[in-house]
Coordinates of C-alpha atoms (C1' of nucleotides) in Angstrom, one line a residue:
Chain A
M1 CA -15.2 -79.5 25.6
S2 CA -13.4 -80.8 22.8
K3 CA -12.1 -78.5 20.3
T4 CA -12.3 -79.8 17.0
S5 CA -10.6 -78.3 13.9
Q6 CA -13.4 -76.3 13.0
D7 CA -13.4 -74.2 15.8
D8 CA -9.5 -73.4 14.9
A9 CA -10.3 -72.3 11.8
P10 CA -10.5 -68.2 10.9
R11 CA -14.4 -67.8 11.9
P12 CA -15.7 -65.8 8.8
R13 CA -16.6 -62.0 9.1
R14 CA -19.6 -62.0 9.8
I15 CA -21.1 -58.7 7.4
E16 CA -23.7 -56.9 9.1
P17 CA -26.8 -56.9 7.0
R18 CA -27.9 -53.1 6.5
T19 CA -29.8 -51.1 3.8
L20 CA -28.5 -47.9 2.0
K21 CA -29.9 -44.5 3.6
G22 CA -32.8 -44.0 1.7
F23 CA -32.8 -47.1 0.4
R24 CA -35.7 -49.8 1.6
D25 CA -36.0 -53.4 1.8
Y26 CA -39.7 -54.5 1.0
L27 CA -41.7 -57.0 2.7
P28 CA -44.1 -59.4 1.2
E29 CA -47.1 -57.3 2.9
A30 CA -45.7 -54.2 1.7
M31 CA -44.5 -55.5 -1.8
I32 CA -48.8 -57.0 -2.6
P33 CA -50.7 -53.6 -1.3
R34 CA -47.9 -52.2 -3.3
E35 CA -47.9 -54.5 -7.2
Q36 CA -51.5 -53.9 -7.1
L37 CA -51.5 -49.9 -6.6
I38 CA -49.1 -50.7 -10.3
D39 CA -51.1 -53.1 -11.5
T40 CA -54.0 -50.6 -11.3
A41 CA -52.3 -48.1 -12.9
R42 CA -51.0 -49.9 -15.6
A43 CA -54.7 -51.1 -16.6
V44 CA -56.0 -47.2 -16.6
Y45 CA -53.4 -46.3 -18.3
R46 CA -53.8 -49.1 -20.8
S47 CA -57.6 -48.5 -21.1
Y48 CA -56.8 -44.8 -22.2
G49 CA -54.2 -46.1 -24.9
F50 CA -51.2 -45.0 -23.5
S51 CA -48.3 -47.7 -24.4
P52 CA -45.6 -48.8 -22.0
I53 CA -42.2 -47.9 -22.2
D54 CA -39.1 -48.4 -20.6
T55 CA -36.1 -46.5 -20.7
P56 CA -31.9 -47.6 -18.8
A57 CA -32.0 -46.4 -15.5
L58 CA -28.2 -44.9 -16.2
E59 CA -27.7 -42.0 -19.4
Y60 CA -25.3 -40.1 -20.1
L61 CA -24.4 -37.5 -17.3
E62 CA -25.3 -34.5 -19.7
V63 CA -28.2 -36.3 -21.0
L64 CA -29.2 -35.6 -16.9
T65 CA -28.1 -32.2 -16.2
G66 CA -28.7 -30.1 -19.5
K67 CA -32.2 -29.5 -17.9
G68 CA -32.3 -29.7 -14.6
S69 CA -31.2 -26.9 -11.9
E70 CA -28.3 -26.5 -10.8
E71 CA -30.4 -28.5 -7.4
T72 CA -31.5 -31.6 -9.5
D73 CA -27.5 -31.8 -10.4
R74 CA -26.4 -31.6 -6.6
Q75 CA -29.1 -34.9 -6.0
L76 CA -28.2 -36.9 -9.4
Y77 CA -25.7 -40.0 -8.6
R78 CA -22.8 -40.3 -11.0
F79 CA -19.8 -41.8 -11.3
V80 CA -17.5 -42.4 -14.0
D81 CA -17.9 -46.4 -15.7
H82 CA -15.6 -48.4 -16.1
G83 CA -15.4 -47.0 -20.3
G84 CA -14.5 -43.2 -18.3
R85 CA -17.8 -42.2 -19.4
E86 CA -19.1 -40.1 -17.3
V87 CA -22.6 -41.3 -16.6
G88 CA -26.0 -40.3 -13.8
M89 CA -29.0 -41.8 -12.9
R90 CA -32.2 -40.8 -13.4
F91 CA -33.8 -38.5 -11.2
D92 CA -37.3 -39.1 -12.6
L93 CA -38.8 -40.0 -16.0
T94 CA -39.5 -36.7 -17.7
V95 CA -36.3 -36.2 -18.3
P96 CA -35.8 -39.6 -20.0
L97 CA -39.4 -39.0 -22.4
A98 CA -37.5 -36.2 -23.3
R99 CA -34.4 -38.1 -25.1
F100 CA -36.3 -40.9 -25.8
A101 CA -38.3 -38.9 -28.1
A102 CA -36.6 -36.5 -29.6
Q103 CA -34.5 -39.8 -30.7
H104 CA -37.5 -42.4 -31.7
I105 CA -40.0 -39.8 -32.5
G106 CA -39.5 -40.2 -36.3
A107 CA -40.7 -43.7 -35.5
L108 CA -43.2 -43.3 -33.3
G109 CA -45.1 -40.5 -34.3
T110 CA -47.7 -37.6 -33.0
P111 CA -49.5 -37.6 -30.9
F112 CA -48.0 -40.6 -28.6
K113 CA -49.1 -41.7 -25.5
R114 CA -47.1 -43.8 -23.4
Y115 CA -46.6 -44.6 -19.8
H116 CA -43.4 -45.2 -18.3
I117 CA -43.7 -47.1 -14.6
A118 CA -40.2 -46.9 -13.0
T119 CA -37.8 -46.7 -10.5
V120 CA -35.9 -42.7 -9.8
W121 CA -33.1 -42.2 -7.3
R122 CA -32.6 -38.7 -6.5
G123 CA -29.7 -38.2 -3.4
E124 CA -31.1 -35.9 -1.0
N125 CA -31.8 -35.6 2.3
T126 CA -34.4 -38.2 2.9
Q127 CA -37.4 -37.3 5.2
R128 CA -40.4 -38.8 6.4
G129 CA -41.9 -40.7 3.5
R130 CA -39.2 -39.5 0.4
Y131 CA -36.2 -41.9 0.1
R132 CA -33.5 -42.2 -2.3
E133 CA -35.2 -44.6 -3.9
F134 CA -38.5 -44.1 -4.9
M135 CA -40.7 -45.3 -8.3
Q136 CA -42.6 -43.2 -9.8
C137 CA -45.6 -43.8 -12.0
D138 CA -45.9 -41.3 -15.5
F139 CA -47.7 -40.8 -18.2
D140 CA -48.0 -38.0 -21.1
T141 CA -49.7 -37.4 -24.5
I142 CA -46.5 -36.0 -26.5
G143 CA -46.7 -33.6 -29.6
T144 CA -50.7 -32.3 -29.2
L145 CA -51.9 -29.5 -28.8
S146 CA -55.4 -30.0 -28.2
V147 CA -57.2 -29.4 -25.3
A148 CA -58.7 -33.3 -25.3
A149 CA -55.3 -34.3 -23.6
D150 CA -55.6 -32.1 -21.1
I151 CA -59.3 -33.3 -20.7
E152 CA -58.1 -36.7 -21.4
T153 CA -54.8 -36.5 -18.6
G154 CA -58.3 -35.3 -15.8
L155 CA -60.6 -38.5 -16.7
V156 CA -57.1 -40.6 -16.5
I157 CA -56.8 -39.2 -12.7
H158 CA -60.4 -39.7 -11.7
D159 CA -60.7 -42.6 -13.2
L160 CA -57.7 -44.3 -11.2
M161 CA -58.6 -42.9 -8.3
R162 CA -61.9 -44.3 -8.5
A163 CA -59.9 -48.1 -9.7
I164 CA -57.7 -47.4 -6.6
G165 CA -60.7 -47.8 -4.5
I166 CA -61.8 -44.0 -3.8
E167 CA -64.3 -42.3 -3.9
R168 CA -63.6 -38.9 -1.6
F169 CA -61.2 -37.1 -3.5
T170 CA -61.0 -33.3 -5.7
I171 CA -58.9 -32.8 -8.5
H172 CA -57.5 -29.3 -8.3
V173 CA -57.3 -27.4 -12.0
N174 CA -55.3 -24.0 -12.6
N175 CA -53.7 -23.3 -15.8
R176 CA -50.1 -21.6 -15.4
M177 CA -51.1 -18.9 -18.5
V178 CA -53.9 -17.6 -16.1
L179 CA -51.0 -16.7 -13.8
N180 CA -48.1 -15.8 -16.0
G181 CA -51.2 -13.3 -17.8
L182 CA -51.9 -11.7 -14.2
L183 CA -48.0 -11.6 -13.9
Q184 CA -47.4 -9.9 -17.2
K185 CA -50.2 -8.0 -16.6
L186 CA -49.0 -6.6 -12.8
D187 CA -45.3 -6.2 -15.2
L188 CA -44.2 -9.4 -12.4
A189 CA -43.5 -11.5 -15.2
D190 CA -39.4 -11.3 -14.1
Q191 CA -40.4 -12.3 -10.6
A192 CA -42.5 -15.2 -11.7
T193 CA -40.7 -18.3 -9.9
H194 CA -40.8 -16.1 -6.8
V195 CA -44.1 -15.2 -7.4
L196 CA -45.2 -18.8 -8.0
R197 CA -43.3 -20.2 -5.5
A198 CA -45.0 -17.9 -2.8
L199 CA -48.2 -18.8 -4.3
D200 CA -48.2 -22.5 -4.4
K201 CA -47.9 -21.8 -0.2
L202 CA -51.1 -20.3 -0.1
A203 CA -53.5 -23.5 1.6
K204 CA -50.4 -24.0 3.7
V205 CA -49.4 -20.6 5.4
G206 CA -52.1 -18.6 4.9
A207 CA -52.5 -15.0 2.5
A208 CA -50.6 -13.1 5.0
R209 CA -47.5 -14.7 4.8
V210 CA -47.8 -15.4 1.1
S211 CA -48.1 -11.6 1.2
E212 CA -45.1 -10.9 3.4
E213 CA -43.0 -13.5 1.5
L214 CA -43.8 -11.6 -1.8
T215 CA -42.8 -8.3 -0.6
A216 CA -39.9 -9.9 1.3
T217 CA -38.4 -12.0 -2.1
A218 CA -40.6 -11.5 -5.1
G219 CA -40.0 -7.5 -4.9
C220 CA -43.6 -6.5 -4.9
S221 CA -45.0 -4.0 -4.0
T222 CA -47.5 -3.8 -1.4
Q223 CA -50.2 -2.9 -3.9
Q224 CA -48.4 -5.4 -6.3
A225 CA -49.1 -8.4 -3.4
G226 CA -52.5 -7.6 -3.1
E227 CA -53.7 -7.7 -6.7
V228 CA -52.2 -11.3 -6.5
L229 CA -53.7 -12.2 -3.5
R230 CA -56.5 -11.4 -5.0
L231 CA -56.8 -15.0 -6.7
A232 CA -57.1 -16.6 -3.2
E233 CA -60.3 -14.2 -2.9
L234 CA -61.7 -15.9 -5.6
A235 CA -64.7 -18.4 -4.5
G236 CA -67.8 -20.2 -5.2
D237 CA -67.8 -23.0 -7.7
N238 CA -66.3 -23.7 -10.8
D239 CA -68.6 -21.4 -12.9
Q240 CA -68.6 -18.6 -10.8
V241 CA -64.8 -18.8 -9.7
L242 CA -64.1 -18.6 -13.9
Q243 CA -66.6 -15.7 -14.3
Q244 CA -65.0 -13.2 -12.1
L245 CA -61.1 -14.4 -13.1
G246 CA -62.3 -13.0 -16.2
P247 CA -62.2 -9.5 -15.1
L248 CA -59.2 -10.1 -13.0
V249 CA -56.7 -10.9 -16.7
A250 CA -58.5 -9.1 -19.0
G251 CA -57.1 -7.4 -21.8
N252 CA -54.2 -9.5 -21.6
P253 CA -53.8 -12.3 -24.3
L254 CA -52.2 -14.7 -22.2
G255 CA -54.7 -15.2 -20.0
E256 CA -57.7 -14.8 -21.1
E257 CA -56.6 -17.8 -23.1
G258 CA -56.3 -19.4 -19.4
V259 CA -59.3 -18.8 -19.0
A260 CA -61.0 -19.5 -21.8
R261 CA -59.1 -22.6 -22.1
L262 CA -59.7 -23.5 -18.2
A263 CA -63.5 -23.7 -19.4
E264 CA -63.0 -25.9 -22.1
I265 CA -61.8 -27.9 -19.3
L266 CA -63.9 -28.2 -17.0
A267 CA -66.6 -28.1 -19.3
G268 CA -64.6 -31.3 -21.0
V269 CA -64.7 -33.4 -17.6
R270 CA -67.9 -32.7 -16.9
A271 CA -69.4 -34.2 -20.2
A272 CA -67.3 -36.9 -19.3
G273 CA -69.4 -37.7 -16.4
V274 CA -67.2 -36.4 -14.4
D275 CA -68.5 -35.1 -10.7
D276 CA -68.1 -31.1 -10.7
Q277 CA -67.8 -32.3 -6.7
R278 CA -64.5 -34.5 -7.9
I279 CA -63.0 -31.3 -9.9
Q280 CA -62.4 -27.7 -7.8
L281 CA -60.3 -24.5 -10.4
D282 CA -58.0 -23.6 -7.4
V283 CA -56.3 -20.3 -8.5
S284 CA -53.4 -21.4 -6.2
I285 CA -52.0 -24.3 -7.6
A286 CA -48.4 -23.5 -9.7
R287 CA -46.6 -27.0 -9.1
G288 CA -43.5 -27.5 -10.7
L289 CA -41.9 -23.9 -11.7
D290 CA -39.6 -24.5 -14.0
Y291 CA -41.4 -26.5 -17.4
Y292 CA -45.4 -26.0 -17.0
T293 CA -46.3 -23.4 -19.0
G294 CA -50.1 -24.7 -18.8
V295 CA -53.6 -26.6 -16.9
V296 CA -52.1 -28.2 -13.6
F297 CA -53.7 -30.5 -11.8
E298 CA -52.9 -31.5 -7.9
T299 CA -55.3 -34.6 -6.5
L300 CA -56.1 -34.0 -3.0
L301 CA -57.7 -36.7 -0.5
D302 CA -60.7 -35.6 0.9
E303 CA -60.4 -38.1 4.4
L304 CA -56.8 -37.2 4.1
P305 CA -55.0 -33.7 2.4
G306 CA -52.4 -33.1 5.2
I307 CA -50.4 -35.5 2.9
G308 CA -51.0 -33.7 -0.1
S309 CA -50.6 -33.8 -3.9
V310 CA -51.4 -38.0 -5.0
C311 CA -51.5 -36.7 -8.5
S312 CA -50.3 -34.5 -9.9
G313 CA -49.0 -33.0 -14.0
G314 CA -49.9 -30.3 -16.5
R315 CA -49.2 -29.1 -19.9
Y316 CA -45.6 -28.4 -20.9
D317 CA -45.0 -27.0 -23.6
N318 CA -41.6 -28.2 -25.6
L319 CA -40.6 -31.2 -24.2
A320 CA -37.3 -31.9 -25.2
E321 CA -35.7 -28.3 -26.7
V322 CA -32.5 -29.7 -25.7
Y323 CA -31.9 -33.2 -27.4
T324 CA -33.7 -31.7 -31.3
S325 CA -35.2 -28.9 -33.1
Q326 CA -38.4 -31.1 -33.1
H327 CA -41.3 -28.8 -31.2
L328 CA -42.8 -31.2 -28.9
P329 CA -45.7 -30.0 -26.7
G330 CA -46.8 -32.2 -24.5
I331 CA -49.1 -32.7 -21.1
G332 CA -48.5 -35.8 -18.3
A333 CA -49.2 -36.6 -14.6
S334 CA -48.0 -39.4 -12.2
L335 CA -49.3 -40.7 -9.6
G336 CA -47.3 -40.6 -6.1
L337 CA -47.1 -43.9 -5.1
D338 CA -45.6 -44.4 -2.0
R339 CA -47.4 -41.1 -0.9
L340 CA -50.6 -42.7 -2.2
L341 CA -49.6 -46.2 -0.1
A342 CA -49.0 -43.9 3.1
A343 CA -52.2 -42.6 2.4
L344 CA -54.1 -45.6 2.0
E345 CA -52.6 -47.3 4.9
E346 CA -53.9 -44.8 7.5
L347 CA -57.1 -45.4 5.8
G348 CA -57.4 -48.6 6.7
K349 CA -57.6 -49.8 3.3
I350 CA -55.1 -52.3 2.9
R351 CA -56.0 -55.9 4.1
P352 CA -52.4 -56.7 5.9
V353 CA -51.3 -59.2 3.9
R354 CA -48.4 -61.5 3.1
T355 CA -49.2 -64.2 1.3
P356 CA -51.0 -63.5 -2.8
A357 CA -52.8 -66.6 -2.7
D358 CA -56.7 -67.3 -1.4
V359 CA -56.4 -71.1 -0.7
L360 CA -54.0 -72.5 1.1
I361 CA -54.0 -77.0 0.7
A362 CA -52.8 -78.3 4.3
Y363 CA -50.8 -81.6 3.8
F364 CA -52.5 -83.2 6.8
D365 CA -52.0 -87.2 5.2
K366 CA -48.2 -87.6 4.9
S367 CA -48.8 -90.9 2.6
R368 CA -51.0 -88.6 -0.1
L369 CA -49.2 -86.5 -1.6
N370 CA -49.9 -87.2 -5.0
D371 CA -53.5 -86.0 -4.0
Y372 CA -52.8 -82.9 -3.1
L373 CA -50.5 -82.3 -5.9
R374 CA -53.2 -82.9 -7.9
L375 CA -55.8 -80.4 -6.5
A376 CA -54.1 -77.9 -5.8
A377 CA -53.4 -77.7 -9.5
R378 CA -57.0 -78.3 -10.6
L379 CA -57.8 -75.7 -8.9
R380 CA -55.3 -73.8 -10.3
A381 CA -56.1 -74.0 -13.6
A382 CA -59.3 -73.2 -12.8
G383 CA -58.3 -69.9 -11.7
L384 CA -57.2 -70.6 -8.0
G385 CA -54.4 -69.6 -6.2
V386 CA -53.3 -72.2 -4.4
E387 CA -51.0 -73.2 -1.7
L388 CA -49.9 -76.1 -0.5
Y389 CA -48.0 -76.7 2.5
P390 CA -44.5 -78.2 2.2
E391 CA -44.5 -80.3 5.4
P392 CA -47.2 -83.1 6.9
R393 CA -46.7 -81.0 9.9
K394 CA -49.2 -80.1 12.6
L395 CA -52.6 -79.5 11.1
G396 CA -53.4 -76.2 14.4
Q397 CA -49.7 -75.6 13.4
Q398 CA -50.6 -75.4 10.1
L399 CA -53.5 -73.7 10.1
K400 CA -51.8 -70.7 12.7
Y401 CA -49.2 -70.3 9.1
A402 CA -52.8 -69.7 7.2
D403 CA -54.4 -67.9 9.0
Q404 CA -51.0 -65.3 10.1
R405 CA -50.7 -64.9 6.3
G406 CA -54.0 -64.0 5.0
F407 CA -54.7 -67.2 3.3
R408 CA -58.5 -66.6 3.5
V409 CA -59.5 -70.5 3.1
A410 CA -58.2 -73.4 4.1
L411 CA -59.4 -77.0 2.7
V412 CA -58.2 -79.7 4.7
A413 CA -58.2 -83.7 3.3
G414 CA -57.5 -86.8 5.3
P415 CA -58.5 -90.4 5.0
D416 CA -61.9 -89.7 6.4
E417 CA -62.7 -87.1 3.1
F418 CA -60.3 -89.1 0.8
T419 CA -62.7 -92.4 1.6
A420 CA -65.6 -90.1 1.1
G421 CA -64.2 -87.7 -2.6
T422 CA -65.3 -85.0 -0.7
C423 CA -62.5 -81.9 1.1
Q424 CA -63.5 -80.4 3.6
V425 CA -63.0 -75.5 3.1
K426 CA -62.6 -73.9 6.4
N427 CA -63.2 -70.5 6.0
L428 CA -61.0 -69.0 8.0
A429 CA -62.6 -65.4 8.9
S430 CA -65.5 -66.9 10.4
G431 CA -64.0 -70.3 11.2
D432 CA -67.1 -72.4 9.3
S433 CA -66.7 -75.0 7.3
S434 CA -68.0 -77.2 5.6
H435 CA -67.6 -81.0 3.5
V436 CA -67.7 -80.7 -0.8
S437 CA -67.0 -83.1 -3.5
Q438 CA -63.8 -82.6 -4.9
A439 CA -64.4 -84.5 -8.1
G440 CA -64.4 -83.2 -11.3
D441 CA -61.4 -81.6 -13.6
P442 CA -62.0 -78.9 -12.5
P443 CA -63.7 -79.8 -9.2
A444 CA -66.8 -77.5 -10.0
E445 CA -67.8 -77.7 -6.8
L446 CA -65.3 -77.3 -4.6
V447 CA -64.4 -73.8 -7.2
A448 CA -67.7 -72.6 -6.1
A449 CA -67.7 -73.2 -2.0
I450 CA -64.0 -71.7 -2.2
R451 CA -65.4 -68.9 -4.6
A452 CA -68.3 -67.9 -1.8
A453 CA -65.9 -67.7 0.6
L454 CA -63.5 -65.5 -0.7
Chain B
rG1 C1' -28.0 -28.5 3.0
rU2 C1' -29.3 -25.7 8.1
rG3 C1' -31.8 -26.5 13.4
rG4 C1' -33.2 -29.5 17.0
rA5 C1' -34.6 -35.2 19.1
rU6 C1' -34.4 -40.5 19.7
rG7 C1' -31.0 -45.4 19.1
rU8 C1' -32.0 -51.0 25.1
rA9 C1' -34.8 -58.6 22.6
rG10 C1' -38.2 -59.6 16.3
rC11 C1' -41.5 -55.2 17.7
rU12 C1' -43.3 -51.0 21.5
rC13 C1' -40.5 -50.2 25.2
rA14 C1' -38.9 -49.5 31.3
rG15 C1' -34.3 -49.5 33.4
rU16 C1' -33.6 -44.3 39.8
rU17 C1' -27.7 -39.4 41.8
rG18 C1' -22.6 -44.3 37.6
rG19 C1' -23.3 -50.1 40.8
rA20 C1' -23.0 -55.8 41.0
rU21 C1' -27.0 -61.6 36.7
rA22 C1' -30.2 -55.9 31.4
rG23 C1' -36.4 -56.3 32.8
rA24 C1' -41.8 -55.8 30.8
rG25 C1' -45.0 -57.2 27.3
rC26 C1' -46.0 -58.3 22.5
rA27 C1' -44.3 -62.1 19.2
rC28 C1' -41.7 -67.3 18.3
rU29 C1' -40.6 -72.4 19.7
rG30 C1' -43.1 -76.6 22.7
rG31 C1' -46.6 -78.0 25.6
rA32 C1' -51.9 -78.1 28.1
rU33 C1' -54.8 -80.9 22.7
rU34 C1' -51.1 -87.3 18.0
rG35 C1' -58.2 -84.4 13.0
rU36 C1' -58.6 -78.1 12.8
rG37 C1' -56.2 -70.6 14.2
rG38 C1' -57.8 -66.6 16.6
rC39 C1' -59.4 -67.3 23.3
rU40 C1' -56.6 -69.1 28.1
rC41 C1' -52.6 -71.8 30.9
rC42 C1' -47.6 -73.5 31.1
rA43 C1' -42.7 -73.4 29.9
rG44 C1' -39.0 -71.9 26.5
rU45 C1' -36.0 -69.2 23.6
rU46 C1' -34.0 -63.9 21.9
rG47 C1' -29.4 -59.0 23.2
rU48 C1' -22.3 -56.4 19.5
rC49 C1' -27.3 -51.6 25.5
rG50 C1' -26.4 -48.4 17.5
rG51 C1' -21.1 -48.3 16.4
rG52 C1' -16.1 -46.8 17.9
rG53 C1' -13.0 -44.1 21.3
rG54 C1' -12.9 -41.8 25.7
rU55 C1' -13.2 -40.7 31.6
rU56 C1' -14.4 -44.4 35.9
rC57 C1' -12.7 -49.1 40.6
rG58 C1' -16.9 -50.0 37.6
rA59 C1' -20.9 -46.6 32.0
rA60 C1' -27.1 -48.9 29.0
rU61 C1' -26.4 -44.4 31.8
rC62 C1' -21.1 -38.6 31.6
rC63 C1' -18.1 -37.2 27.3
rC64 C1' -16.4 -36.6 22.4
rC65 C1' -17.1 -39.0 17.4
rU66 C1' -19.8 -41.7 13.8
rC67 C1' -23.7 -43.8 11.6
rA68 C1' -29.0 -44.6 11.0
rU69 C1' -34.3 -43.1 11.5
rC70 C1' -37.4 -38.7 13.2
rC71 C1' -39.4 -33.8 13.1
rA72 C1' -38.1 -28.5 11.7
rC73 C1' -37.0 -25.3 7.7
rC74 C1' -35.0 -25.7 2.5
rC75 C1' -36.2 -27.7 -1.9
rC76 C1' -38.8 -30.7 -4.5
rA77 C1' -42.1 -34.7 -6.7

RNA sequence: GUGGAUGUAGCUCAGUUGGAUAGAGCACUGGAUUGUGGCUCCAGUUGUCGGGGGUUCGAAUCCCCUCAUCCACCCCA
């Protein structure tokens, strides 16, 4: 028990490592599928000509508070910076887009198509799958009223789902013009917010509860509530629902236009090759009570509808009116990244992997480090992801490491292999292994054997 | 924001009406096995019992506060 001077020195006070409420660390096994999903979204957006943009995480507070309700104001992270400016952290990507468009539309020109994948912050109470820091993956087309942009939004959602590897999904589509037209007709236009809020819960709570809410909160007469709920009774395929919708809005120009536009949208996505099963006219969805004015989309997974919409959006009339006099209509949607990841995990579609590389080269013969480095370099040049184990430990430990991280293939080369000019290719899933020549640059036989095992 | 529940090892959890040294499985490390992972066997490591305060001879256990997580509601994406 010799006391050294070190023991007498004041022990550094340990700070407990912890993450802030509602904020998360992402370990490799969570981050790898997350990055894949983001890469997929980016590729699909780009394939339609949407261009990447970015904006600052922080904005002048007035830019963010100008548009939101008092609800978003309450959730806003805000502070005074060192220069005395009142600033806020963005809580979505739409408000920054509006500011961005108002500021730069002269240079951008219209129509302007952008995607924006970035983190946003809301200081609201946390819940399962809902955090204070989360990512949004938006794409929008602004400056055009064309129905082609509406159709294209549906197509992007469709392609995105399929690119992610989801085959069984349904895009629910509606048009707020139909709802608003009907409300005008029923003389409920000034109660639109309450009516739509109630109607939006139809799938969740059923017609009876919606009817209660309509009379209690929205001040509808029972007759008006009944008329609204006739929407819920519409049944059949898309064409049949369209036909039944006509009489409901007949005589109201807004509603009639809405129905006509829905027909065009459905015809357009069909013409582009979307299976009729995957897009469904659903008159009960309203979404985002304030700014949507036209077509709205929600995407549900057929195998997991309870999780809610994984990709939603719609058309809005005047994106940037609080920032500019220029009229900028737009349409867009956003991929629910966290929700979708949770769904993919629940559906077993995420392979648990902790490495992005497929190949691990065992550091087996201590004196051959340079040979292993050369081999790794040649394989990487051939396009493979290759990790060299950094220490010449027991082979069993290295294989265990490879297995646990999710490598697909281990390469083992010791004195015997180097003498023969070969390399052992071991398939970690099956345990099979074979000896392959490592000659050549690129080492064609070896690359072929590895690719066969992936 | 409202109401409810739960916090014990890296993970999942047990821990009796308050009782002495807080356990199990899995995981991890080493060995059986110095050129081959997953199976088996053996050994070992791992704890501010979420944190603080109180009651008590004695607290993981009871009380208060606090933090975190989960569920429902509200709202929203």
